[in-house]
Amino acid sequence: MLRLNLLEETRSEKSVVNVYSNQETASKSVAKRIATLIQKKQSIGKKTVLGLATGATPIYVYLELIRLHKEEGLSFKDVVTFNLDEYYPMQPDAKQSYVSFMNTNLFDHIDIDRENIHIPNGTLNENEVAEFCLAYERKITSYGGLDLQILGIGRTGHIGFNEPGSAPNSSTRLVMLSDITRRDALRDFGDKKDVPTKAITMGVGTIFKAKQIILMAWNKKKASIIKKAVEGELSSEVPATFLQLSENVEFVLDEDAASELTHLMVLKKSK
Ligand code: GLP
């Protein structure tokens, strides 16, 4: 694994970037960190508050957490979770819902108390959404804030569903999805007309308040957006660039996703 503190000529020297040879080893290391955090807090009688993400990116982390639960006795009894986002409108039992995703990929296989699971509600009337979003924020605060937020990244540079144009201090809210994001969602929905046009998402500001943030990305198709997120000018056009301002963020990448980073290119050339 390479630990890179980025070159001075980039704007991102504060961001920690860890590059692994493949997503399995990277995911195992993230899962191990989550497990250690849970156990450390359990040992002092505290709950762990996790911010969770959907998409293909965190799947191996969830698989490893399930393995740690089944084979090594990791318990989620003292874990509280808040998911980043949900399509709107969306029924929880629809197969494309993030509720179904989380149940299938994690919650159905661990001993978490269902009352401790929070996912934005895609079934509300539009006039109920603003109050729901405020309550979501209040609930996170009432648990003492997010201990650890895991993130993927969309091709537009979105985190959660904070699309280009999102403000750095944005909070949980209803957003419109960009055309690129809706096209990427076709793999789950099949037909563009079935892809929701909106979503409820934690804001950039909500994510930013987490005590630790881990953004993961795998594969070549994420390389150019990762370069922008890690090295690019801060811009609401690429909301992930705001993470550069956080002292608590770490980018966990495989070699393909990291392949366009200046630092890696310099290292490769000097070998
Ligand atoms: C969706 C989710 C994001 C996720 C992104 C990337 O937009 N709302 O949280 O990071 O997809 O998905 P994937 O991990 O499948 O590349």
mmCIF file of C-alpha atoms and ligand atoms in Angstrom:
data_model
loop_
_atom_site.group_PDB
_atom_site.id
_atom_site.type_symbol
_atom_site.label_atom_id
_atom_site.label_comp_id
_atom_site.label_asym_id
_atom_site.label_seq_id
_atom_site.Cartn_x
_atom_site.Cartn_y
_atom_site.Cartn_z
ATOM 1 C CA MET A 1 0.000 0.000 0.000
ATOM 2 C CA LEU A 2 1.217 3.479 -0.833
ATOM 3 C CA ARG A 3 0.579 6.323 1.544
ATOM 4 C CA LEU A 4 0.716 9.591 -0.339
ATOM 5 C CA ASN A 5 0.794 13.008 1.151
ATOM 6 C CA LEU A 6 0.212 14.926 -2.004
ATOM 7 C CA LEU A 7 2.834 17.080 -3.641
ATOM 8 C CA GLU A 8 3.099 20.729 -2.708
ATOM 9 C CA GLU A 9 2.205 21.848 -6.189
ATOM 10 C CA THR A 10 -1.242 20.330 -5.806
ATOM 11 C CA ARG A 11 -3.849 22.094 -3.697
ATOM 12 C CA SER A 12 -4.618 18.987 -1.751
ATOM 13 C CA GLU A 13 -1.582 18.296 0.375
ATOM 14 C CA LYS A 14 -3.794 17.901 3.439
ATOM 15 C CA SER A 15 -5.782 14.981 2.037
ATOM 16 C CA VAL A 16 -4.510 11.542 2.859
ATOM 17 C CA VAL A 17 -4.634 9.177 -0.108
ATOM 18 C CA ASN A 18 -4.107 5.462 0.411
ATOM 19 C CA VAL A 19 -3.707 3.323 -2.671
ATOM 20 C CA TYR A 20 -4.184 -0.463 -2.542
ATOM 21 C CA SER A 21 -3.456 -3.024 -5.227
ATOM 22 C CA ASN A 22 -7.122 -4.007 -5.482
ATOM 23 C CA GLN A 23 -10.520 -3.229 -4.037
ATOM 24 C CA GLU A 24 -10.722 -6.397 -1.943
ATOM 25 C CA THR A 25 -7.676 -5.554 0.172
ATOM 26 C CA ALA A 26 -8.726 -1.912 0.362
ATOM 27 C CA SER A 27 -12.235 -2.875 1.472
ATOM 28 C CA LYS A 28 -10.904 -5.307 4.076
ATOM 29 C CA SER A 29 -8.806 -2.563 5.560
ATOM 30 C CA VAL A 30 -11.797 -0.178 5.717
ATOM 31 C CA ALA A 31 -13.947 -2.915 7.291
ATOM 32 C CA LYS A 32 -11.223 -3.583 9.855
ATOM 33 C CA ARG A 33 -11.169 0.108 10.786
ATOM 34 C CA ILE A 34 -14.934 0.105 11.212
ATOM 35 C CA ALA A 35 -14.763 -3.038 13.357
ATOM 36 C CA THR A 36 -11.992 -1.599 15.534
ATOM 37 C CA LEU A 37 -13.979 1.601 16.037
ATOM 38 C CA ILE A 38 -17.116 -0.349 17.017
ATOM 39 C CA GLN A 39 -15.179 -2.530 19.466
ATOM 40 C CA LYS A 40 -13.325 0.425 20.974
ATOM 41 C CA LYS A 41 -16.564 2.294 21.604
ATOM 42 C CA GLN A 42 -18.286 -0.878 22.858
ATOM 43 C CA SER A 43 -15.511 -1.339 25.418
ATOM 44 C CA ILE A 44 -16.358 2.036 26.969
ATOM 45 C CA GLY A 45 -20.113 1.465 26.762
ATOM 46 C CA LYS A 46 -20.712 3.790 23.820
ATOM 47 C CA LYS A 47 -22.627 3.450 20.595
ATOM 48 C CA THR A 48 -20.898 3.862 17.226
ATOM 49 C CA VAL A 49 -22.661 6.104 14.727
ATOM 50 C CA LEU A 50 -21.908 5.104 11.132
ATOM 51 C CA GLY A 51 -22.765 6.988 7.950
ATOM 52 C CA LEU A 52 -23.347 4.409 5.216
ATOM 53 C CA ALA A 53 -23.354 4.521 1.440
ATOM 54 C CA THR A 54 -24.904 2.473 -1.335
ATOM 55 C CA GLY A 55 -23.665 1.659 -4.848
ATOM 56 C CA ALA A 56 -21.189 -0.963 -6.011
ATOM 57 C CA THR A 57 -18.255 0.676 -4.231
ATOM 58 C CA PRO A 58 -18.900 -0.324 -0.566
ATOM 59 C CA ILE A 59 -20.137 -3.859 -1.293
ATOM 60 C CA TYR A 60 -16.883 -5.611 -0.322
ATOM 61 C CA VAL A 61 -16.696 -3.564 2.881
ATOM 62 C CA TYR A 62 -20.160 -4.836 3.787
ATOM 63 C CA LEU A 63 -19.219 -8.415 2.844
ATOM 64 C CA GLU A 64 -16.192 -8.233 5.113
ATOM 65 C CA LEU A 65 -18.242 -6.744 7.974
ATOM 66 C CA ILE A 66 -20.694 -9.648 7.601
ATOM 67 C CA ARG A 67 -17.779 -12.088 7.706
ATOM 68 C CA LEU A 68 -16.379 -10.398 10.816
ATOM 69 C CA HIS A 69 -19.824 -10.703 12.426
ATOM 70 C CA LYS A 70 -20.333 -14.373 11.494
ATOM 71 C CA GLU A 71 -16.800 -15.649 11.988
ATOM 72 C CA GLU A 72 -15.182 -13.317 14.484
ATOM 73 C CA GLY A 73 -18.089 -12.282 16.702
ATOM 74 C CA LEU A 74 -18.231 -8.605 15.741
ATOM 75 C CA SER A 75 -21.535 -7.327 17.141
ATOM 76 C CA PHE A 76 -23.575 -4.442 15.731
ATOM 77 C CA LYS A 77 -25.887 -4.248 18.774
ATOM 78 C CA ASP A 78 -24.379 -0.882 19.724
ATOM 79 C CA VAL A 79 -24.241 0.511 16.218
ATOM 80 C CA VAL A 80 -26.503 3.259 14.896
ATOM 81 C CA THR A 81 -26.539 3.904 11.144
ATOM 82 C CA PHE A 82 -27.581 6.788 8.941
ATOM 83 C CA ASN A 83 -27.629 6.233 5.201
ATOM 84 C CA LEU A 84 -26.585 9.046 2.944
ATOM 85 C CA ASP A 85 -29.504 9.075 0.598
ATOM 86 C CA GLU A 86 -32.572 7.532 -1.011
ATOM 87 C CA TYR A 87 -34.317 8.063 -4.324
ATOM 88 C CA TYR A 88 -37.492 10.144 -4.217
ATOM 89 C CA PRO A 89 -40.141 8.996 -4.557
ATOM 90 C CA MET A 90 -39.264 5.421 -3.638
ATOM 91 C CA GLN A 91 -41.081 2.616 -1.847
ATOM 92 C CA PRO A 92 -38.805 0.838 0.645
ATOM 93 C CA ASP A 93 -39.740 -2.604 -0.682
ATOM 94 C CA ALA A 94 -38.934 -1.721 -4.328
ATOM 95 C CA LYS A 95 -35.895 -3.681 -5.455
ATOM 96 C CA GLN A 96 -34.065 -0.464 -6.480
ATOM 97 C CA SER A 97 -34.607 1.246 -3.120
ATOM 98 C CA TYR A 98 -31.610 1.898 -0.921
ATOM 99 C CA VAL A 99 -33.569 0.210 1.888
ATOM 100 C CA SER A 100 -33.573 -3.015 -0.159
ATOM 101 C CA PHE A 101 -29.917 -2.510 -1.042
ATOM 102 C CA MET A 102 -28.872 -2.122 2.593
ATOM 103 C CA ASN A 103 -30.987 -5.062 3.766
ATOM 104 C CA THR A 104 -29.598 -7.358 1.079
ATOM 105 C CA ASN A 105 -25.985 -6.278 1.348
ATOM 106 C CA LEU A 106 -25.661 -5.764 5.103
ATOM 107 C CA PHE A 107 -28.537 -5.443 7.545
ATOM 108 C CA ASP A 108 -30.175 -8.846 6.942
ATOM 109 C CA HIS A 109 -26.895 -10.576 7.840
ATOM 110 C CA ILE A 110 -25.862 -8.821 11.067
ATOM 111 C CA ASP A 111 -27.290 -8.348 14.555
ATOM 112 C CA ILE A 112 -28.125 -4.638 14.256
ATOM 113 C CA ASP A 113 -31.233 -3.429 16.057
ATOM 114 C CA ARG A 114 -33.663 -2.329 13.294
ATOM 115 C CA GLU A 115 -34.576 0.745 15.359
ATOM 116 C CA ASN A 116 -31.000 1.956 14.994
ATOM 117 C CA ILE A 117 -31.175 2.026 11.185
ATOM 118 C CA HIS A 118 -31.980 5.344 9.501
ATOM 119 C CA ILE A 119 -32.499 5.791 5.764
ATOM 120 C CA PRO A 120 -34.130 8.843 4.176
ATOM 121 C CA ASN A 121 -37.826 8.182 3.612
ATOM 122 C CA GLY A 122 -38.754 8.098 -0.068
ATOM 123 C CA THR A 123 -42.494 7.699 0.630
ATOM 124 C CA LEU A 124 -43.255 11.169 2.034
ATOM 125 C CA ASN A 125 -45.473 13.783 0.441
ATOM 126 C CA GLU A 126 -43.417 16.684 -0.913
ATOM 127 C CA ASN A 127 -44.771 18.989 1.778
ATOM 128 C CA GLU A 128 -43.428 16.655 4.488
ATOM 129 C CA VAL A 129 -39.900 16.392 3.129
ATOM 130 C CA ALA A 130 -38.397 19.594 4.577
ATOM 131 C CA GLU A 131 -39.477 18.690 8.124
ATOM 132 C CA PHE A 132 -38.207 15.134 7.652
ATOM 133 C CA CYS A 133 -34.816 16.462 6.538
ATOM 134 C CA LEU A 134 -34.511 18.739 9.578
ATOM 135 C CA ALA A 135 -35.443 15.835 11.834
ATOM 136 C CA TYR A 136 -32.800 13.636 10.122
ATOM 137 C CA GLU A 137 -30.138 16.231 10.919
ATOM 138 C CA ARG A 138 -31.396 16.572 14.516
ATOM 139 C CA LYS A 139 -31.322 12.813 14.956
ATOM 140 C CA ILE A 140 -27.698 12.570 13.804
ATOM 141 C CA THR A 141 -26.807 15.365 16.238
ATOM 142 C CA SER A 142 -28.748 13.687 19.070
ATOM 143 C CA TYR A 143 -26.451 10.647 18.774
ATOM 144 C CA GLY A 144 -23.413 12.899 19.025
ATOM 145 C CA GLY A 145 -22.773 13.126 15.253
ATOM 146 C CA LEU A 146 -21.373 10.614 12.785
ATOM 147 C CA ASP A 147 -18.253 8.822 14.014
ATOM 148 C CA LEU A 148 -17.370 7.592 10.548
ATOM 149 C CA GLN A 149 -18.887 8.292 7.153
ATOM 150 C CA ILE A 150 -18.070 6.080 4.200
ATOM 151 C CA LEU A 151 -18.550 7.443 0.698
ATOM 152 C CA GLY A 152 -18.386 6.436 -2.914
ATOM 153 C CA ILE A 153 -18.226 9.013 -5.659
ATOM 154 C CA GLY A 154 -20.473 9.516 -8.669
ATOM 155 C CA ARG A 155 -19.108 10.326 -12.116
ATOM 156 C CA THR A 156 -20.277 13.931 -11.672
ATOM 157 C CA GLY A 157 -18.169 14.189 -8.510
ATOM 158 C CA HIS A 158 -21.230 13.831 -6.322
ATOM 159 C CA ILE A 159 -21.053 12.478 -2.801
ATOM 160 C CA GLY A 160 -24.329 11.068 -1.517
ATOM 161 C CA PHE A 161 -26.551 12.694 -4.120
ATOM 162 C CA ASN A 162 -24.952 16.132 -3.774
ATOM 163 C CA GLU A 163 -24.811 16.931 -7.447
ATOM 164 C CA PRO A 164 -22.807 19.754 -9.067
ATOM 165 C CA GLY A 165 -24.044 23.056 -7.675
ATOM 166 C CA SER A 166 -24.297 21.765 -4.085
ATOM 167 C CA ALA A 167 -23.076 24.216 -1.485
ATOM 168 C CA PRO A 168 -20.349 23.236 1.000
ATOM 169 C CA ASN A 169 -22.681 23.955 3.927
ATOM 170 C CA SER A 170 -25.708 22.161 2.445
ATOM 171 C CA SER A 171 -27.734 19.956 4.772
ATOM 172 C CA THR A 172 -30.130 17.056 4.249
ATOM 173 C CA ARG A 173 -32.580 18.017 1.509
ATOM 174 C CA LEU A 174 -34.484 17.054 -1.622
ATOM 175 C CA VAL A 175 -32.368 17.375 -4.791
ATOM 176 C CA MET A 176 -32.750 16.919 -8.537
ATOM 177 C CA LEU A 177 -30.569 14.188 -10.064
ATOM 178 C CA SER A 178 -28.326 15.049 -12.981
ATOM 179 C CA ASP A 179 -28.727 13.364 -16.317
ATOM 180 C CA ILE A 180 -25.388 11.507 -15.959
ATOM 181 C CA THR A 181 -26.405 10.159 -12.552
ATOM 182 C CA ARG A 182 -29.784 9.034 -13.903
ATOM 183 C CA ARG A 183 -28.044 7.308 -16.815
ATOM 184 C CA ASP A 184 -25.689 5.540 -14.391
ATOM 185 C CA ALA A 185 -28.755 4.384 -12.430
ATOM 186 C CA LEU A 186 -30.035 2.571 -15.527
ATOM 187 C CA ARG A 187 -28.116 -0.557 -14.467
ATOM 188 C CA ASP A 188 -30.636 -0.844 -11.588
ATOM 189 C CA PHE A 189 -33.775 0.526 -13.221
ATOM 190 C CA GLY A 190 -33.415 -0.700 -16.814
ATOM 191 C CA ASP A 191 -35.479 2.092 -18.381
ATOM 192 C CA LYS A 192 -34.677 5.809 -18.051
ATOM 193 C CA LYS A 193 -38.318 6.719 -17.519
ATOM 194 C CA ASP A 194 -38.303 4.556 -14.359
ATOM 195 C CA VAL A 195 -35.278 6.311 -12.822
ATOM 196 C CA PRO A 196 -36.502 8.859 -10.251
ATOM 197 C CA THR A 197 -35.655 12.482 -11.041
ATOM 198 C CA LYS A 198 -35.094 13.368 -7.392
ATOM 199 C CA ALA A 199 -33.512 12.082 -4.201
ATOM 200 C CA ILE A 200 -33.237 12.956 -0.534
ATOM 201 C CA THR A 201 -29.588 13.259 0.456
ATOM 202 C CA MET A 202 -27.501 14.283 3.420
ATOM 203 C CA GLY A 203 -25.793 17.566 2.512
ATOM 204 C CA VAL A 204 -22.108 18.211 1.941
ATOM 205 C CA GLY A 205 -22.194 20.028 5.290
ATOM 206 C CA THR A 206 -23.764 17.000 7.012
ATOM 207 C CA ILE A 207 -21.033 14.724 5.653
ATOM 208 C CA PHE A 208 -18.371 17.240 6.515
ATOM 209 C CA LYS A 209 -19.276 17.140 10.207
ATOM 210 C CA ALA A 210 -18.417 13.418 10.465
ATOM 211 C CA LYS A 211 -15.433 12.760 12.731
ATOM 212 C CA GLN A 212 -13.833 10.588 10.054
ATOM 213 C CA ILE A 213 -14.652 10.397 6.351
ATOM 214 C CA ILE A 214 -13.450 7.644 4.027
ATOM 215 C CA LEU A 215 -14.103 8.084 0.309
ATOM 216 C CA MET A 216 -13.520 4.901 -1.660
ATOM 217 C CA ALA A 217 -13.183 4.494 -5.417
ATOM 218 C CA TRP A 218 -12.250 1.590 -7.650
ATOM 219 C CA ASN A 219 -11.643 1.067 -11.355
ATOM 220 C CA LYS A 220 -10.354 3.164 -14.224
ATOM 221 C CA LYS A 221 -13.748 4.748 -14.832
ATOM 222 C CA LYS A 222 -13.362 6.670 -11.551
ATOM 223 C CA ALA A 223 -9.771 7.830 -12.281
ATOM 224 C CA SER A 224 -10.567 11.203 -13.852
ATOM 225 C CA ILE A 225 -13.150 12.239 -11.259
ATOM 226 C CA ILE A 226 -10.775 11.131 -8.481
ATOM 227 C CA LYS A 227 -8.045 13.321 -9.940
ATOM 228 C CA LYS A 228 -10.464 16.263 -9.873
ATOM 229 C CA ALA A 229 -11.705 15.453 -6.362
ATOM 230 C CA VAL A 230 -8.217 15.095 -4.887
ATOM 231 C CA GLU A 231 -6.221 17.658 -6.842
ATOM 232 C CA GLY A 232 -8.716 19.985 -8.497
ATOM 233 C CA GLU A 233 -9.720 23.504 -7.535
ATOM 234 C CA LEU A 234 -12.431 23.637 -4.907
ATOM 235 C CA SER A 235 -15.685 23.981 -6.781
ATOM 236 C CA SER A 236 -19.339 23.255 -6.280
ATOM 237 C CA GLU A 237 -19.140 21.871 -9.844
ATOM 238 C CA VAL A 238 -17.325 18.879 -8.285
ATOM 239 C CA PRO A 239 -18.816 18.676 -4.784
ATOM 240 C CA ALA A 240 -16.260 16.056 -3.671
ATOM 241 C CA THR A 241 -13.523 18.734 -3.915
ATOM 242 C CA PHE A 242 -14.954 20.269 -0.726
ATOM 243 C CA LEU A 243 -13.582 17.235 1.119
ATOM 244 C CA GLN A 244 -10.097 18.701 0.571
ATOM 245 C CA LEU A 245 -10.991 21.214 3.285
ATOM 246 C CA SER A 246 -11.493 18.500 5.883
ATOM 247 C CA GLU A 247 -8.699 17.374 8.180
ATOM 248 C CA ASN A 248 -10.549 14.104 8.681
ATOM 249 C CA VAL A 249 -10.876 12.778 5.182
ATOM 250 C CA GLU A 250 -9.058 9.881 3.622
ATOM 251 C CA PHE A 251 -9.277 8.697 0.026
ATOM 252 C CA VAL A 252 -9.001 4.905 -0.228
ATOM 253 C CA LEU A 253 -8.345 3.890 -3.823
ATOM 254 C CA ASP A 254 -7.304 0.959 -5.923
ATOM 255 C CA GLU A 255 -4.454 1.473 -8.372
ATOM 256 C CA ASP A 256 -6.804 2.016 -11.312
ATOM 257 C CA ALA A 257 -8.844 4.739 -9.605
ATOM 258 C CA ALA A 258 -5.588 6.415 -8.499
ATOM 259 C CA SER A 259 -3.949 6.093 -11.895
ATOM 260 C CA GLU A 260 -4.347 9.746 -12.946
ATOM 261 C CA LEU A 261 -3.081 11.280 -9.692
ATOM 262 C CA THR A 262 -0.015 13.456 -10.245
ATOM 263 C CA HIS A 263 1.777 11.951 -7.301
ATOM 264 C CA LEU A 264 1.391 8.403 -8.553
ATOM 265 C CA MET A 265 2.488 9.385 -12.045
ATOM 266 C CA VAL A 266 5.591 11.025 -10.588
ATOM 267 C CA LEU A 267 6.318 7.908 -8.528
ATOM 268 C CA LYS A 268 5.874 5.667 -11.563
ATOM 269 C CA LYS A 269 8.216 7.796 -13.655
ATOM 270 C CA SER A 270 10.871 7.802 -10.945
ATOM 271 C CA LYS A 271 10.851 3.979 -10.589
HETATM 272 C C1 GLP B 1 -25.073 6.763 -6.285
HETATM 273 C C2 GLP B 1 -25.082 6.911 -4.773
HETATM 274 C C3 GLP B 1 -23.728 7.401 -4.280
HETATM 275 C C4 GLP B 1 -22.633 6.513 -4.859
HETATM 276 C C5 GLP B 1 -22.664 6.616 -6.363
HETATM 277 C C6 GLP B 1 -21.567 5.802 -7.050
HETATM 278 O O1 GLP B 1 -25.182 7.981 -6.894
HETATM 279 N N1 GLP B 1 -26.082 7.821 -4.328
HETATM 280 O O2 GLP B 1 -23.716 7.387 -2.862
HETATM 281 O O3 GLP B 1 -21.395 6.914 -4.357
HETATM 282 O O4 GLP B 1 -23.925 6.127 -6.806
HETATM 283 O O5 GLP B 1 -21.985 4.490 -7.238
HETATM 284 P P1 GLP B 1 -21.011 3.274 -7.457
HETATM 285 O O6 GLP B 1 -20.392 2.992 -6.122
HETATM 286 O O7 GLP B 1 -21.923 2.155 -7.886
HETATM 287 O O8 GLP B 1 -20.031 3.661 -8.481
#
